[in-house]
Coordinates of C-alpha atoms and ligand atoms in Angstrom, one line a residue:
X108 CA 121.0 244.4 75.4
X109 CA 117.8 243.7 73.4
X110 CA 114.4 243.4 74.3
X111 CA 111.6 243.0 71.2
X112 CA 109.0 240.6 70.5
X113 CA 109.6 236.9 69.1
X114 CA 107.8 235.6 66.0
X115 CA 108.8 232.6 67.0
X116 CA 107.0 233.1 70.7
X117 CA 103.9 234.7 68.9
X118 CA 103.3 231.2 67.2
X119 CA 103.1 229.1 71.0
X120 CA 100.8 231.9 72.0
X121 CA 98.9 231.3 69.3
X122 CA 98.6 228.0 70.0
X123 CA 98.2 228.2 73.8
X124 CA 96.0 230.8 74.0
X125 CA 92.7 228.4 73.2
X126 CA 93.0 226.2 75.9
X127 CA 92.3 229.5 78.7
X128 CA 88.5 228.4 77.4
X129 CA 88.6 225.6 79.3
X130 CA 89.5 227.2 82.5
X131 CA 88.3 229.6 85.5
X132 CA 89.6 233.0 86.9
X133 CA 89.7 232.6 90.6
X134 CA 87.0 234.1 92.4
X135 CA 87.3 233.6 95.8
X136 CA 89.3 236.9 95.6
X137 CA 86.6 239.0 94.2
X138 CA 88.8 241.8 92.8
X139 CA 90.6 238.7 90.9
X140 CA 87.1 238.2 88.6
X141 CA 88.0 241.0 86.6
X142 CA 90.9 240.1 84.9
X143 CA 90.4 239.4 80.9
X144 CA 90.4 235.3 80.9
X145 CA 92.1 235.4 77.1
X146 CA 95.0 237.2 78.2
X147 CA 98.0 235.2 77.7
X148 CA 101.6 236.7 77.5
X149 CA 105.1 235.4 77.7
X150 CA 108.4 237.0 78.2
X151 CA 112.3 235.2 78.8
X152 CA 114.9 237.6 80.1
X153 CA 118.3 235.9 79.6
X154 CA 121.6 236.3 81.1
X155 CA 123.2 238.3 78.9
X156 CA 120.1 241.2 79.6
X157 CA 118.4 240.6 76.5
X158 CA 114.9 239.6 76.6
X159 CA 111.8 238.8 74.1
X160 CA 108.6 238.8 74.4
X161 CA 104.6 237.9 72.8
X162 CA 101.0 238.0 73.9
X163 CA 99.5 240.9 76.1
X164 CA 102.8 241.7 77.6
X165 CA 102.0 245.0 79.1
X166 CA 99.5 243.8 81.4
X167 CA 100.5 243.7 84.5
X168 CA 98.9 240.9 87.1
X169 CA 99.6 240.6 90.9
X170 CA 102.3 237.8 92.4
X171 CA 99.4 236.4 94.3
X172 CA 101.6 232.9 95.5
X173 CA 104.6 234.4 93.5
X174 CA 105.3 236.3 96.4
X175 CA 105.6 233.4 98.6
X176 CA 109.5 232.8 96.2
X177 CA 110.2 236.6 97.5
X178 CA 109.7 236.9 100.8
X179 CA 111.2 233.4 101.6
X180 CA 114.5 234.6 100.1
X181 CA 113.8 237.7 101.9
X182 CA 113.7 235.9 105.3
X183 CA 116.2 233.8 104.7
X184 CA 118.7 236.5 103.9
X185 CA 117.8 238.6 106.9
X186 CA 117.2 236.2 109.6
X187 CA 118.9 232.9 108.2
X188 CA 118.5 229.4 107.5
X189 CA 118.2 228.1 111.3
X190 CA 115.6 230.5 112.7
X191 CA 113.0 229.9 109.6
X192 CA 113.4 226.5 109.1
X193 CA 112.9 225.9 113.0
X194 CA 109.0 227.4 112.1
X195 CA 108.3 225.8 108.9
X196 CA 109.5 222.1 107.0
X197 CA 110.9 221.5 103.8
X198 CA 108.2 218.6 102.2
X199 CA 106.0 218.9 99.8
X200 CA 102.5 218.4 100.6
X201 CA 100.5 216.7 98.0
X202 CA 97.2 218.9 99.5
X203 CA 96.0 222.1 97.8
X204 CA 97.5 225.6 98.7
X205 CA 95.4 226.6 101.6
X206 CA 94.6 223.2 103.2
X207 CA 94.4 223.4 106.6
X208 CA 94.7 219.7 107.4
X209 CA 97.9 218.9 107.5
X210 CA 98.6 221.5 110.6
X211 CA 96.8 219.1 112.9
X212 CA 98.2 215.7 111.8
X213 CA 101.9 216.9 111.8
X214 CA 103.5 217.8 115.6
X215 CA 104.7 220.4 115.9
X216 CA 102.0 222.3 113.9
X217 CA 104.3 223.4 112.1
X218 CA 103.2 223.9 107.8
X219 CA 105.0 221.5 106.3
X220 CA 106.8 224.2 103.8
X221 CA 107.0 227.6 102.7
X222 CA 105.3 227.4 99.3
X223 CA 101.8 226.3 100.7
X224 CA 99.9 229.6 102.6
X225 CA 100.0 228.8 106.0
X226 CA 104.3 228.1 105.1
X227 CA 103.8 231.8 103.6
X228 CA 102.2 233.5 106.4
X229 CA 104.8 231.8 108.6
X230 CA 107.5 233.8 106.3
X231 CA 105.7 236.6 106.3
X232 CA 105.4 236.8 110.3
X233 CA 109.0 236.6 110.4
X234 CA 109.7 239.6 107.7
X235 CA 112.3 242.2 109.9
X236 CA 110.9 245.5 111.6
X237 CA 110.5 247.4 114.6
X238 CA 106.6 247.8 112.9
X239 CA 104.4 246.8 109.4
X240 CA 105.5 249.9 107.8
X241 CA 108.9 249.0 108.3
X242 CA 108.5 245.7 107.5
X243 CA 106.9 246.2 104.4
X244 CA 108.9 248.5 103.5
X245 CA 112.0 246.0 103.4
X246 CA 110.4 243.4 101.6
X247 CA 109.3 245.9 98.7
X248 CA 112.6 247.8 97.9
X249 CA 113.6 244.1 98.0
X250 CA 111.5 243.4 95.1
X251 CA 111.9 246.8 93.3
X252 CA 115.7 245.6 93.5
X253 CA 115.2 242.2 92.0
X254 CA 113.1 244.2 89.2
X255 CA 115.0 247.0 88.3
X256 CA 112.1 248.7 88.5
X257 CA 111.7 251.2 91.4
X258 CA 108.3 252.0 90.3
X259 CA 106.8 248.3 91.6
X260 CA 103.8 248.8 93.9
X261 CA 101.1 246.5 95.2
X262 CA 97.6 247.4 94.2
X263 CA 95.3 248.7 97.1
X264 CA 92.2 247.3 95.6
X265 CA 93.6 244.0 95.5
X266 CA 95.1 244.2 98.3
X267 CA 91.5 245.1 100.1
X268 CA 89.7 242.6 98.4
X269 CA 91.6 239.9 99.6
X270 CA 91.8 241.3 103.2
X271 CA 88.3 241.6 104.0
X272 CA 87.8 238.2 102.4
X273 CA 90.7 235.7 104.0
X274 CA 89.2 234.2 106.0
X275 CA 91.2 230.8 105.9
X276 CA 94.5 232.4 105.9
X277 CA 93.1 233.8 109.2
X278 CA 91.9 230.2 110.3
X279 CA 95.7 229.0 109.1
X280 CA 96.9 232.1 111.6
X281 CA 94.8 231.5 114.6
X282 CA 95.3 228.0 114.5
X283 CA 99.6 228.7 114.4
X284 CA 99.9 231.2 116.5
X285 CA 97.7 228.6 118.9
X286 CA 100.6 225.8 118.8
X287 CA 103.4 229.0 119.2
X288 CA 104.6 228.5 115.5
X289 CA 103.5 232.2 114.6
X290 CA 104.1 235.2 117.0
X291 CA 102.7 238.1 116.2
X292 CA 99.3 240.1 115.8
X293 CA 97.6 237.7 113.1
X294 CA 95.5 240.9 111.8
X295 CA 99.0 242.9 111.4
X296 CA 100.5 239.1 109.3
X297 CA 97.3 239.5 106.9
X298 CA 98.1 243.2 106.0
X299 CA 101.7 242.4 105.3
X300 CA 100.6 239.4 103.1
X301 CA 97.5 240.6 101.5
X302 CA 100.0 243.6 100.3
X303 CA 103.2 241.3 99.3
X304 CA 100.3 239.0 97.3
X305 CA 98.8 242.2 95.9
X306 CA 102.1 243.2 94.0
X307 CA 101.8 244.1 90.2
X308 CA 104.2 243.6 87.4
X309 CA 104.0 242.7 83.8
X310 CA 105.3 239.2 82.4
X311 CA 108.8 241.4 81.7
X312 CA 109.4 242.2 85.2
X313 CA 108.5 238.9 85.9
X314 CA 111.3 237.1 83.7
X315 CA 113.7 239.6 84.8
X316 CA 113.3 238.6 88.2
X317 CA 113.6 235.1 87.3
X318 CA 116.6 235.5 85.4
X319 CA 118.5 237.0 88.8
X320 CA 117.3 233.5 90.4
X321 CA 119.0 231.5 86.8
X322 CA 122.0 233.7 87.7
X323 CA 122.5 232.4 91.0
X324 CA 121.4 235.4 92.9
X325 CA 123.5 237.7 90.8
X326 CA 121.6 240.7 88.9
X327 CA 122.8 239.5 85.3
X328 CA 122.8 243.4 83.6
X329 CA 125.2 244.8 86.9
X330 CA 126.3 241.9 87.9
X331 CA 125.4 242.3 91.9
X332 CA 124.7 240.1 93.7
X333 CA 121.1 240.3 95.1
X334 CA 120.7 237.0 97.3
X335 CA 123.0 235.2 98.7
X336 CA 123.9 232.0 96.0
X337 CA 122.8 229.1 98.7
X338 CA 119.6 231.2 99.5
X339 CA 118.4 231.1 95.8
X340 CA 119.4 227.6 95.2
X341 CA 117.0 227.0 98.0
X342 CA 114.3 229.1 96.6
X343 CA 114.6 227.2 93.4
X344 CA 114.5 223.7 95.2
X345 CA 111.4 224.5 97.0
X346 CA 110.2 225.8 93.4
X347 CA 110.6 222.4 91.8
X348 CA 109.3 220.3 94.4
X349 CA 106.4 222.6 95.1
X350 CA 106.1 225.5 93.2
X351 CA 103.2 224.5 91.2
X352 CA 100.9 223.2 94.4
X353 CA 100.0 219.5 94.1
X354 CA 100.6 219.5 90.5
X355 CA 104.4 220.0 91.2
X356 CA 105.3 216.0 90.2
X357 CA 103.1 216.5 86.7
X358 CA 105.0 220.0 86.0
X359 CA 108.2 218.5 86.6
X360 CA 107.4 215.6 84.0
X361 CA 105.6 217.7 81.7
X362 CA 108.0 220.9 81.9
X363 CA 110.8 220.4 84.4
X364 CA 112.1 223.6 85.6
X365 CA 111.5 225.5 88.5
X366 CA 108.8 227.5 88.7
X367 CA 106.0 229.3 90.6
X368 CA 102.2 229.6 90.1
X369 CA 99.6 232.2 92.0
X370 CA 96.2 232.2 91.5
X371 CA 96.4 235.6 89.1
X372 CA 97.2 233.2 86.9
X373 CA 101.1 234.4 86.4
X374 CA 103.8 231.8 86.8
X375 CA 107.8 232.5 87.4
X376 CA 109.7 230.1 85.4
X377 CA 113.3 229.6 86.5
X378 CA 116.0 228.0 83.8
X379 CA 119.1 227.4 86.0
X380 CA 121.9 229.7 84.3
X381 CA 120.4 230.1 81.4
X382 CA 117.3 232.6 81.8
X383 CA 114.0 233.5 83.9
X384 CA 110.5 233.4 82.0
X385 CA 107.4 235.2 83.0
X386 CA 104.1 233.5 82.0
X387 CA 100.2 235.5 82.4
X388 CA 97.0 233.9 81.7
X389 CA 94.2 234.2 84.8
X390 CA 91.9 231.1 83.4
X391 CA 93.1 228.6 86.3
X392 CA 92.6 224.9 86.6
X393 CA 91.0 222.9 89.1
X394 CA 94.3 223.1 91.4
X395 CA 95.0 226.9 90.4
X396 CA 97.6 226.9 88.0
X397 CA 97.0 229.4 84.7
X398 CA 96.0 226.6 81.9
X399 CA 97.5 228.7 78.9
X400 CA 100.0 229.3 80.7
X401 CA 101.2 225.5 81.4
X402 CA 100.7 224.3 78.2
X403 CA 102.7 227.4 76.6
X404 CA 105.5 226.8 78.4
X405 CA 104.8 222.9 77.2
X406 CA 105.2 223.8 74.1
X407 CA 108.0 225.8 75.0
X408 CA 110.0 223.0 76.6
X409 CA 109.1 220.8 73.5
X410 CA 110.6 223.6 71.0
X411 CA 113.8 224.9 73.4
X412 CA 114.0 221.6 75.3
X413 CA 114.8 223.3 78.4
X414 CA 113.9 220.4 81.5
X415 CA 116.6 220.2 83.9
X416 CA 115.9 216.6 84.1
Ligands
LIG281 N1 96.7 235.5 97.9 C1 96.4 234.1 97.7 C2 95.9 233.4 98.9 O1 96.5 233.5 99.9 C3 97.6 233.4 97.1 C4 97.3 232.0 96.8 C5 97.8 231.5 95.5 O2 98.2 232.3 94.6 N2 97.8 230.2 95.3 O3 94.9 232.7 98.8

């Protein structure tokens, strides 16, 4: 097992990096506004263990919508297939990630699916425990198990800057727990996902936790399996058709694999059995994705030729 930095990746970087000029960090998080915009880092763990690596790849970045991957195969594992997909669909939307119109054109209310934030917060009301503490604590040894890294936390400042601020995750809450489609104390739902948003790693973490979705569920260094095979087919289903909000259709053309975005700018790349990829760069376009980010792993696909399709 190997893990050093690629010459080869250093060149794509180098090419990437320019286009994070032409894009935002997000703001409406305020803690979010203080990344770096230039940062751009890379990382592909594969299933044999070994990984490489380029760009700023120690800084570490939150999950933000990355999250939303996680605590759906969470759910699903503990609670099964029936009871979540009774409270959330399996469409894509074509409407951005926290678009609240849908919810009233669609009876039941119910969001459409889990990769969109009212679809989220519907997962994240359903995370297993007799309290929050409980519950969180699940879902994050769940993650520090998908990692290897027992050390992953969620940071408090982020976490507190998106709380006080979410107010249309809130709206997407009130309005669902109106129609019956969340139970729960909505204030208690908006810890929970502030904190599973607010989780940190590095672009490494990142690919190695993509590389146990490429494996089928199976943690390629020890072989265990981590979720259930059916449960991470589904999380990489829901990553294809809408894992990059309503620019899902252009990634699949223009990259074709499954992936994740979140408005921290990192994205989870998923190559089925072959490896997981872990892209940063906060500069976000208009629909949120990380701009360097996309077109590295353009370039990547152009060089590797790694579409599914
Ligand atoms: N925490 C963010 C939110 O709920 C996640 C959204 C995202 O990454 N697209 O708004």
């Amino acid at each position: 097992m190997t893990c050093q930095v690629s010459r080869e990746l250093e060149q794509l970087v180098l090419q990437a990096r320019p286009y994070s000029a032409h894009g935002n960090l997000a703001s409406y998080i305020p803690a979010l506004e203080k990344a770096n915009p230039n940062h751009l880092s890379v990382a592909i763990f594969d299933l044999d263990g070994n990984c490489i690596y380029a760009g700023d790849y120690k800084q570490k970045f939150s999950l933000q919508s990355i999250s939303k991957v996680l605590s759906l195969a969470y759910v699903l594992a503990r609670i099964g297939e029936e009871e979540v997909f009774q409270r959330v669909g399996m469409e894509p939307t074509g409407d951005p990630f926290n678009s609240i119109a849908k919810l009233e054109t669609v009876k039941p209310s119910k969001p459409l699916n889990p990769m969109i934030n009212a679809g989220a917060l519907v997962v994240t009301s359903l995370i297993p425990g007799t309290n929050p503490r409980e519950q969180w604590d699940g879902f994050l040894a769940f993650v520090r198990t998908l990692t290897g890294n027992q050390k992953i936390d969620y940071s408090q400042e982020l976490q507190e800057s998106e709380f006080t601020t979410s107010y249309l995750n809130r709206a997407l809450c009130f309005f669902m727990k109106q129609h019956g489609i969340i139970v729960g104390e909505v204030e208690e739902i908006m810890e929970l996902y502030t904190k599973q948003c607010s989780i940190e790693m590095n672009c490494l973490e990142l690919a190695q936790l993509g590389a146990v979705f490429a494996n089928n569920g199976r943690n390629p260094v020890t072989g265990e399996q981590l979720i259930p095979v059916q449960i991470a087919r589904i999380c990489k289903t829901f990553m294809v058709t809408c894992g990059m909000y309503n620019a899902s259709g252009e990634f699949a053309m223009k990259v074709g694999i499954p992936a994740k975005s979140g408005v921290s700018g990192g994205i989870l790349g998923v190559i089925p059995n072959r490896c997981g990829i872990g892209v940063f760069s906060p500069a976000l376009d208009e629909k949120g994705n990380s701009l360097a980010g996309w077109k590295l792993l353009e370039l990547m696909n152009e060089k590797y030729n790694f579409s599914i399709f």
